[in-house]
Short mmCIF file of C-alpha atoms in Angstrom, two decimals:
data_model
loop_
_atom_site.label_atom_id
_atom_site.label_comp_id
_atom_site.label_asym_id
_atom_site.label_seq_id
_atom_site.Cartn_x
_atom_site.Cartn_y
_atom_site.Cartn_z
CA MET F 1 56.50 60.08 126.66
CA LEU F 2 56.56 62.02 123.36
CA SER F 3 56.86 65.30 125.22
CA ARG F 4 59.97 63.99 126.99
CA ILE F 5 61.54 62.95 123.69
CA ASN F 6 60.74 66.33 122.12
CA ALA F 7 62.22 68.10 125.16
CA ARG F 8 65.42 66.14 124.74
CA ILE F 9 65.89 66.90 121.02
CA THR F 10 64.93 70.59 121.27
CA PHE F 11 68.03 72.74 120.73
CA ALA F 12 69.01 75.34 123.30
CA PRO F 13 68.69 78.86 121.84
CA TRP F 14 72.45 79.27 121.50
CA ARG F 15 72.76 75.93 119.66
CA ARG F 16 70.23 76.64 116.89
CA PRO F 17 71.85 76.47 113.43
CA ARG F 18 70.84 80.01 112.48
CA VAL F 19 72.27 81.42 115.73
CA ILE F 20 75.49 79.48 115.20
CA LEU F 21 75.72 80.73 111.61
CA TRP F 22 75.31 84.38 112.61
CA ALA F 23 77.73 83.99 115.51
CA THR F 24 80.33 82.47 113.21
CA ALA F 25 79.81 85.23 110.65
CA GLY F 26 80.22 87.83 113.39
CA VAL F 27 83.48 86.33 114.60
CA VAL F 28 84.85 86.13 111.05
CA ALA F 29 83.81 89.74 110.33
CA LEU F 30 85.45 90.94 113.55
CA GLY F 31 88.68 89.11 112.71
CA PHE F 32 88.63 90.58 109.20
CA LEU F 33 88.18 94.12 110.53
CA VAL F 34 90.99 93.65 113.04
CA ALA F 35 93.27 92.41 110.25
CA LEU F 36 92.39 95.46 108.12
CA GLU F 37 93.06 97.72 111.09
CA ILE F 38 96.54 96.27 111.50
CA ALA F 39 97.23 96.41 107.75
CA ALA F 40 96.11 100.05 107.48
CA ARG F 41 98.45 101.14 110.25
CA ARG F 42 101.32 99.00 109.01
CA TYR F 43 101.25 99.97 105.33
CA GLY F 44 99.84 103.49 105.43
CA GLY F 45 100.15 104.70 108.99
CA VAL F 46 96.44 105.58 108.95
CA PRO F 47 93.54 104.34 111.09
CA GLY F 48 91.51 101.43 109.77
CA PRO F 49 87.72 101.03 109.59
CA MET F 50 87.19 100.31 113.30
CA ALA F 51 89.34 103.20 114.52
CA THR F 52 87.77 105.59 112.01
CA LEU F 53 84.28 104.66 113.19
CA ALA F 54 85.32 105.19 116.82
CA GLU F 55 86.98 108.53 116.01
CA GLY F 56 83.78 109.66 114.30
CA VAL F 57 82.13 109.97 117.70
CA ILE F 58 84.25 113.05 118.45
CA SER F 59 86.47 114.01 115.51
CA ALA F 60 85.20 115.55 112.27
CA PRO F 61 84.15 112.71 109.91
CA LYS F 62 83.05 112.60 106.30
CA PRO F 63 79.31 113.39 106.51
CA GLY F 64 78.16 111.58 103.38
CA PRO F 65 78.54 107.95 104.52
CA LEU F 66 77.24 108.72 108.03
CA TYR F 67 74.08 110.46 106.90
CA GLY F 68 73.60 107.80 104.23
CA GLY F 69 73.82 105.18 106.97
CA LEU F 70 71.35 107.14 109.09
CA ALA F 71 68.90 107.27 106.18
CA LEU F 72 69.12 103.49 105.78
CA MET F 73 68.65 102.95 109.49
CA MET F 74 65.51 105.08 109.51
CA VAL F 75 63.65 102.68 107.22
CA VAL F 76 62.68 100.75 110.39
CA LEU F 77 61.30 103.87 112.11
CA THR F 78 57.89 105.49 111.90
CA TRP F 79 57.63 108.93 110.31
CA ARG F 80 57.44 110.58 113.72
CA GLN F 81 60.54 108.72 114.87
CA ARG F 82 62.34 109.67 111.64
CA PHE F 83 61.74 113.37 112.22
CA ILE F 84 62.97 113.04 115.79
CA ALA F 85 66.10 111.11 114.71
CA ALA F 86 66.92 113.57 111.90
CA GLY F 87 66.34 116.56 114.19
CA ALA F 88 68.54 115.05 116.88
CA ALA F 89 71.35 114.38 114.39
CA ILE F 90 71.23 117.92 113.05
CA GLY F 91 71.08 119.38 116.55
CA ILE F 92 74.10 117.39 117.71
CA ASP F 93 76.03 118.49 114.61
CA VAL F 94 75.19 122.13 115.29
CA VAL F 95 76.60 121.77 118.80
CA PHE F 96 79.79 120.14 117.46
CA VAL F 97 80.26 122.87 114.83
CA LEU F 98 79.80 125.63 117.40
CA VAL F 99 82.25 124.01 119.83
CA ARG F 100 84.87 123.54 117.10
CA TRP F 101 84.39 127.14 116.01
CA ALA F 102 84.69 128.38 119.58
CA VAL F 103 87.96 126.53 120.27
CA GLY F 104 89.37 127.22 116.80
CA ALA F 105 89.73 123.56 115.89
CA GLU F 106 90.88 122.88 112.34
CA VAL F 107 88.91 120.35 110.33
CA PRO F 108 89.47 118.97 106.81
CA ASP F 109 87.51 120.53 103.97
CA GLY F 110 83.98 119.21 103.70
CA GLN F 111 84.08 117.54 107.14
CA PHE F 112 82.33 120.11 109.29
CA PHE F 113 79.53 117.80 110.42
CA GLY F 114 78.47 114.15 110.54
CA ASN F 115 78.97 113.25 114.21
CA GLY F 116 75.26 113.66 114.88
CA ALA F 117 74.30 110.88 112.49
CA LEU F 118 76.69 108.45 114.19
CA TRP F 119 75.48 109.47 117.67
CA VAL F 120 71.86 108.86 116.67
CA MET F 121 72.64 105.42 115.22
CA LEU F 122 74.52 104.41 118.37
CA GLY F 123 71.71 105.82 120.49
CA CYS F 124 69.16 103.74 118.61
CA ALA F 125 71.30 100.67 119.28
CA VAL F 126 71.19 101.44 123.02
CA ILE F 127 67.42 101.97 122.87
CA ALA F 128 67.00 98.65 121.06
CA VAL F 129 68.91 96.78 123.78
CA THR F 130 67.39 98.57 126.78
CA ARG F 131 63.87 99.55 125.69
CA ARG F 132 62.80 97.03 123.06
CA THR F 133 62.07 93.33 123.18
CA GLY F 134 61.43 90.49 120.76
CA ARG F 135 60.88 91.30 117.10
CA GLU F 136 60.92 95.07 117.67
CA ARG F 137 64.39 94.83 119.20
CA ALA F 138 65.64 92.64 116.36
CA LEU F 139 64.18 94.98 113.72
CA LEU F 140 65.75 98.10 115.22
CA LEU F 141 69.11 96.38 115.63
CA LYS F 142 68.95 95.27 112.00
CA GLY F 143 68.34 98.87 110.97
CA VAL F 144 71.27 100.12 113.04
CA GLY F 145 73.46 97.33 111.70
CA LEU F 146 72.53 98.23 108.12
CA GLY F 147 73.49 101.86 108.66
CA LEU F 148 76.77 101.05 110.40
CA LEU F 149 77.63 98.47 107.74
CA LEU F 150 77.42 101.18 105.10
CA VAL F 151 79.79 103.41 107.07
CA THR F 152 82.21 100.61 107.90
CA GLY F 153 82.06 99.22 104.37
CA ARG F 154 83.13 102.58 102.92
CA LYS F 155 86.21 102.76 105.14
CA THR F 156 86.93 99.06 104.59
CA GLY F 157 87.05 99.74 100.86
CA ASP F 158 89.45 102.65 101.37
CA THR F 159 91.72 100.42 103.45
CA TRP F 160 91.63 97.68 100.81
CA LEU F 161 92.67 100.17 98.12
CA LEU F 162 95.55 101.38 100.27
CA ILE F 163 96.72 97.79 100.75
CA THR F 164 96.64 97.11 96.99
CA ALA F 165 98.83 100.14 96.32
CA LYS F 166 101.35 99.30 99.03
CA THR F 167 101.62 95.54 98.50
CA ARG F 168 101.42 95.29 94.70
CA PRO F 169 104.26 97.42 93.25
CA MET F 170 103.96 95.72 89.84
CA VAL F 171 100.84 96.12 87.70
CA LEU F 172 99.50 94.02 84.82
CA ASP F 173 98.13 96.79 82.62
CA GLN F 174 100.09 95.70 79.58
CA TYR F 175 98.34 92.34 79.67
CA VAL F 176 94.85 93.84 79.82
CA ALA F 177 95.63 96.55 77.26
CA THR F 178 96.93 93.90 74.85
CA ALA F 179 93.91 91.65 75.41
CA ASP F 180 91.64 94.68 74.94
CA HIS F 181 92.56 94.73 71.25
CA ALA F 182 90.06 91.88 70.90
CA LEU F 183 87.31 94.35 71.88
CA GLY F 184 88.65 97.19 69.73
CA ASN F 185 90.25 99.16 72.61
CA PRO F 186 86.97 100.81 73.65
CA SER F 187 88.58 103.05 76.27
CA TRP F 188 90.62 104.86 73.60
CA LEU F 189 87.50 105.40 71.47
CA ALA F 190 85.35 106.50 74.42
CA GLY F 191 88.08 108.86 75.61
CA ARG F 192 88.16 110.66 72.27
CA ILE F 193 84.36 110.88 72.14
CA LEU F 194 84.17 112.28 75.66
CA LYS F 195 86.81 114.91 74.91
CA ALA F 196 84.79 115.94 71.85
CA THR F 197 81.66 116.46 74.00
CA ALA F 198 83.44 118.54 76.67
CA PRO F 199 82.50 120.32 78.84
CA VAL F 200 78.85 119.16 78.95
CA GLY F 201 79.57 115.45 78.56
CA THR F 202 82.47 115.43 81.00
CA HIS F 203 80.53 117.27 83.72
CA LEU F 204 77.50 114.98 83.38
CA LEU F 205 79.47 111.74 83.44
CA ASP F 206 81.72 112.96 86.23
CA LEU F 207 78.62 113.65 88.34
CA VAL F 208 77.21 110.19 87.62
CA TYR F 209 80.51 108.47 88.33
CA ALA F 210 81.12 110.31 91.59
CA GLN F 211 77.59 109.93 92.95
CA LEU F 212 77.20 106.19 92.48
CA ALA F 213 76.84 105.66 96.25
CA VAL F 214 74.06 108.26 96.40
CA ALA F 215 72.19 106.48 93.60
CA ALA F 216 72.57 103.18 95.45
CA ILE F 217 71.16 104.66 98.67
CA VAL F 218 68.18 106.12 96.79
CA VAL F 219 67.41 102.75 95.20
CA ALA F 220 67.88 100.96 98.53
CA LEU F 221 65.51 103.37 100.26
CA TYR F 222 62.97 102.73 97.51
CA GLN F 223 63.30 98.98 97.99
CA LEU F 224 63.03 99.25 101.78
CA ARG F 225 60.23 101.81 101.85
CA ASN F 226 57.72 99.35 103.34
CA VAL F 227 59.91 97.99 106.14
CA ALA F 228 58.41 100.26 108.82
CA ALA F 229 54.85 99.25 107.89
CA GLU F 230 55.51 95.53 107.43
CA ARG F 231 57.95 95.35 110.39
CA ARG F 232 60.35 93.16 108.46
CA PHE F 233 63.06 93.44 105.82
CA PRO F 234 62.64 91.90 102.36
CA ARG F 235 64.55 88.70 101.74
CA HIS F 236 66.99 90.35 99.36
CA HIS F 237 67.84 93.97 98.61
CA LEU F 238 70.51 96.10 96.96
CA VAL F 239 72.55 96.86 100.09
CA ARG F 240 73.48 93.20 100.51
CA THR F 241 74.75 92.93 96.94
CA PHE F 242 76.66 96.20 97.26
CA LEU F 243 78.42 95.08 100.42
CA VAL F 244 79.41 91.68 99.05
CA ILE F 245 80.74 93.25 95.84
CA GLY F 246 82.80 95.69 97.90
CA LEU F 247 84.09 92.89 100.10
CA LEU F 248 85.11 90.41 97.40
CA GLY F 249 86.19 92.79 94.64
CA PRO F 250 89.37 94.08 96.28
CA ALA F 251 90.50 90.51 96.84
CA ILE F 252 90.58 90.15 93.03
CA TYR F 253 92.59 93.38 92.89
CA MET F 254 95.28 91.64 94.91
CA ILE F 255 95.38 88.76 92.42
CA PHE F 256 95.20 90.91 89.27
CA PRO F 257 96.57 94.43 90.04
CA VAL F 258 95.73 96.94 87.28
CA VAL F 259 95.63 100.75 87.49
CA GLY F 260 93.84 101.70 84.24
CA PRO F 261 94.57 103.34 80.86
CA ILE F 262 94.85 106.95 82.04
CA PHE F 263 97.54 105.88 84.51
CA ALA F 264 99.46 103.20 82.61
CA TYR F 265 99.18 104.95 79.21
CA GLY F 266 98.56 108.57 80.19
CA PRO F 267 99.37 111.35 82.66
CA GLY F 268 97.38 109.98 85.58
CA THR F 269 94.68 111.89 87.45
CA SER F 270 93.41 112.87 90.90
CA GLY F 271 96.91 113.63 92.10
CA THR F 272 98.34 110.16 91.48
CA GLY F 273 100.35 108.60 88.70
CA GLY F 274 102.17 110.70 86.12
CA VAL F 275 103.87 110.38 82.76
CA GLN F 276 107.03 109.24 84.54
CA TRP F 277 105.18 106.11 85.67
CA ALA F 278 103.36 105.43 82.40
CA VAL F 279 104.44 102.77 79.93
CA ALA F 280 103.94 105.43 77.26
CA ASP F 281 101.86 108.60 76.95
CA LEU F 282 99.31 107.23 74.46
CA TRP F 283 95.80 107.51 75.89
CA PRO F 284 93.39 108.33 74.28
CA HIS F 285 94.80 109.33 70.86
CA THR F 286 97.26 106.54 70.01
CA LEU F 287 96.50 102.84 70.39
CA PRO F 288 99.16 100.76 72.17
CA SER F 289 101.07 98.40 69.90
CA ILE F 290 100.76 94.64 70.13
CA SER F 291 103.83 93.25 71.87
CA THR F 292 104.70 90.69 74.51
CA PRO F 293 103.38 92.17 77.78
CA HIS F 294 105.16 92.10 81.12
CA PRO F 295 104.51 93.48 84.63
CA VAL F 296 105.56 97.09 85.10
CA PRO F 297 106.22 99.06 88.32
CA TYR F 298 103.87 101.82 89.40
CA ASP F 299 103.69 104.29 92.28
CA GLY F 300 102.71 103.31 95.80
CA ILE F 301 99.67 105.59 95.93
CA THR F 302 97.40 104.72 93.00
CA PRO F 303 94.95 101.91 93.89
CA ARG F 304 95.15 98.77 91.74
CA ASN F 305 91.38 98.81 91.39
CA CYS F 306 90.56 97.96 87.78
CA MET F 307 90.07 94.22 87.48
CA PRO F 308 87.14 93.79 87.72
CA SER F 309 85.51 97.21 87.37
CA LEU F 310 83.55 97.58 90.60
CA HIS F 311 81.88 100.75 89.36
CA THR F 312 80.50 98.62 86.54
CA ALA F 313 79.59 95.89 89.04
CA TRP F 314 77.74 98.29 91.33
CA ALA F 315 75.96 100.04 88.44
CA THR F 316 74.88 96.62 87.15
CA ALA F 317 73.52 95.78 90.60
CA ILE F 318 71.54 99.05 90.61
CA PHE F 319 70.16 98.19 87.17
CA ILE F 320 69.09 94.70 88.32
CA HIS F 321 67.39 95.95 91.48
CA THR F 322 65.41 98.64 89.64
CA ARG F 323 63.80 96.24 87.17
CA LYS F 324 60.71 95.72 89.34
CA GLY F 325 60.28 99.31 90.36
CA HIS F 326 58.20 102.14 88.98
CA ARG F 327 58.83 103.12 85.37
CA ILE F 328 60.82 106.18 86.46
CA VAL F 329 62.98 103.98 88.70
CA ARG F 330 63.60 101.53 85.85
CA TYR F 331 64.59 104.34 83.49
CA ALA F 332 66.89 105.82 86.14
CA GLY F 333 68.58 102.45 86.69
CA ALA F 334 69.17 101.99 82.97
CA PHE F 335 70.50 105.55 82.61
CA TRP F 336 72.89 105.09 85.53
CA LEU F 337 74.28 101.88 84.08
CA ILE F 338 74.84 103.36 80.61
CA ALA F 339 76.33 106.57 82.00
CA THR F 340 78.63 104.67 84.38
CA LEU F 341 79.93 102.44 81.59
CA SER F 342 80.55 105.52 79.45
CA ALA F 343 82.36 107.29 82.31
CA THR F 344 84.59 104.36 83.25
CA LEU F 345 85.80 104.08 79.66
CA GLY F 346 85.70 107.75 78.70
CA PHE F 347 87.74 108.97 81.66
CA GLY F 348 90.30 106.22 81.11
CA TYR F 349 89.68 104.52 84.43
CA HIS F 350 89.04 101.09 82.90
CA TYR F 351 89.63 98.87 79.89
CA GLY F 352 86.81 97.13 78.08
CA ALA F 353 87.96 93.80 79.50
CA ASP F 354 87.39 95.15 83.03
CA LEU F 355 83.76 95.93 82.24
CA VAL F 356 83.07 92.44 80.87
CA ALA F 357 84.55 90.92 84.02
CA GLY F 358 82.59 93.34 86.23
CA VAL F 359 79.21 92.36 84.79
CA VAL F 360 79.94 88.63 85.13
CA PHE F 361 81.19 89.24 88.67
CA THR F 362 77.96 90.98 89.70
CA LEU F 363 75.58 88.47 88.11
CA THR F 364 77.38 85.61 89.84
CA ILE F 365 77.22 87.32 93.25
CA GLU F 366 73.58 88.28 92.76
CA ALA F 367 72.71 84.71 91.80
CA GLY F 368 74.54 83.38 94.84
CA LEU F 369 72.76 85.72 97.26
CA ARG F 370 69.36 84.97 95.81
CA SER F 371 70.06 81.24 95.93
CA LEU F 372 71.14 81.56 99.55
CA ASP F 373 67.83 83.22 100.43
CA ARG F 374 65.51 80.85 98.65
CA GLY F 375 67.45 77.64 99.23
CA TRP F 376 70.09 76.17 96.97
CA ASP F 377 68.42 74.34 94.09
CA ARG F 378 69.96 72.85 90.98
CA PRO F 379 69.47 75.89 88.67
CA GLY F 380 70.97 78.21 91.30
CA ILE F 381 74.01 76.02 91.88
CA GLN F 382 74.57 75.63 88.14
CA LEU F 383 74.31 79.39 87.54
CA VAL F 384 76.76 80.29 90.31
CA ALA F 385 79.20 77.58 89.19
CA TYR F 386 78.95 78.70 85.57
CA GLY F 387 79.40 82.38 86.40
CA THR F 388 82.42 81.59 88.57
CA THR F 389 83.93 79.48 85.79
CA VAL F 390 83.44 82.20 83.18
CA PHE F 391 84.91 84.85 85.49
CA ALA F 392 87.97 82.70 86.21
CA ALA F 393 88.37 81.94 82.48
CA LEU F 394 88.32 85.67 81.71
CA LEU F 395 91.09 86.39 84.21
CA VAL F 396 93.19 83.47 82.97
CA SER F 397 92.80 84.49 79.33
CA TYR F 398 93.69 88.13 80.07
CA ARG F 399 96.81 87.00 81.90
CA TYR F 400 98.09 84.15 79.72
CA LEU F 401 96.54 84.69 76.25
CA PRO F 402 96.65 88.46 75.67
CA VAL F 403 98.85 88.32 72.56
CA GLU F 404 96.70 85.62 70.96
CA MET F 405 93.59 87.67 71.76
CA ALA F 406 95.11 90.78 70.20
CA GLU F 407 96.29 88.98 67.07
CA HIS F 408 92.95 87.23 66.49
CA PRO F 409 90.31 89.80 67.45
CA TRP F 410 87.79 88.32 65.01
CA LEU F 411 87.83 85.14 67.14
CA PHE F 412 88.38 86.30 70.72
CA GLY F 413 86.24 89.44 70.52
CA PRO F 414 83.04 87.51 69.73
CA LEU F 415 84.04 84.86 72.27
CA LEU F 416 84.25 87.48 75.03
CA ILE F 417 80.87 88.93 74.10
CA LEU F 418 79.41 85.43 73.81
CA ALA F 419 80.71 84.51 77.28
CA LEU F 420 79.17 87.67 78.73
CA ALA F 421 75.88 87.09 76.91
CA SER F 422 75.72 83.49 78.11
CA VAL F 423 75.99 84.55 81.76
CA ILE F 424 73.34 87.25 81.24
CA TYR F 425 71.05 84.73 79.53
CA GLY F 426 71.62 82.17 82.28
CA TYR F 427 70.84 84.73 84.97
CA VAL F 428 67.63 85.93 83.29
CA ARG F 429 66.46 82.39 82.55
CA THR F 430 67.16 81.10 86.07
CA THR F 431 65.66 84.06 87.90
CA ASN F 432 62.53 83.83 85.74
CA LEU F 433 62.15 80.23 86.92
CA TRP F 434 62.27 81.49 90.50
CA GLU F 435 59.52 84.05 89.99
CA PRO F 436 56.08 82.95 91.24
CA LYS F 437 53.78 82.14 88.38
CA ALA F 438 50.43 83.88 88.40
CA THR F 439 47.60 81.36 88.18
CA PRO F 440 44.76 82.43 85.90
CA ALA F 441 41.44 83.06 87.62
CA ARG F 442 38.99 80.24 87.22
CA GLN F 443 36.15 81.21 84.93
CA PRO F 444 32.66 80.44 86.23
CA GLU F 445 30.82 77.74 84.38
CA ARG F 446 28.19 78.97 81.97
CA GLN F 447 24.71 78.33 83.23
CA PRO F 448 22.05 77.07 80.80
CA GLU F 449 19.56 79.72 79.85
CA LEU F 450 15.98 79.29 81.01
CA VAL F 451 13.44 79.37 78.26
#
């Protein structure tokens, strides 16, 4: 009788909650990618993330993201399989390079190879479906999905930035620059310091700033180094945080479009912007005056990618995920965070207010992901709700109280730092509660001595 009842209430495989959740997430992700594809072609006349991934099978792609994705995928393989996969990728690329050379095909600079990495990842997906079963199939598909997510996420970010430039002709830099008086206009100070340390300081920080993705892959590989031996992924790792930051951050760009000090108050850089678009040519030697801010027009090329600072957000995520690593890894994570903060300010890419928002943004996302993995408890819900509230309050204050913040820096400056510190304290306190407590070993009872 009981067996009949249990048979009736047992869910079919396709009706299990976890399967339904993943299926729903897949449908939403597919719809999102299709929407980005349409937006990329409509606003920029360029292929979106899905088309770019498909073109990478034949056309010359950017090799960095593809080989980074291949490296992440190989965490599920044995060492022998890794050598075979790497050798196959290189061999395929050699064939592509020779064919392009033979037919005289023109390729963009720095895009001579990369197809091999994509072919190997797709080949592993086919092997997983046709030659693997059960947990081994699921593990290999997860590895392939992780690698392809990195590639797709990179192009998705590029498409987002294009959309911000095309759909947000007005920028709010005057509001953030005015509010930044409460923090002492750190970008202007850092810009002068960096110019004084040129060329050594500029070269070092430029390398750190440009290679943030490489640092993230190195840390992710360190975190996932035991996947092949344990045959499972850890509950939480850096790649997940990176992808969520990259997915949600550009949505804030659409709400709060800002281009940065070197663009709004300087000559621009990287082939975009210019003095003709700047409010005034002030950065980094002359502080902007305190006046009533208003939206200003800017070119249709420069991404509105300042609020929050995602470079700060990603560097903070690297710092968090290196805290439990080897001493060298911890030092490297701390160095990368400090150097990234210095570069974002010193090169004029961000205001100080952007950095404060970026740290709060990351801690809130990290808390949410960790709560999702371990089950939502009261401390986790409170931390996510508090971080979200502080982040929203920062954006509202930058937008509607910038003059008051600039005129009363002795009040609003400490308040901004206090808000940031409170989120950091809440994160550290809550995550320490989640850590398993080591129970002291029971001491053996002392035996009476025999006389």
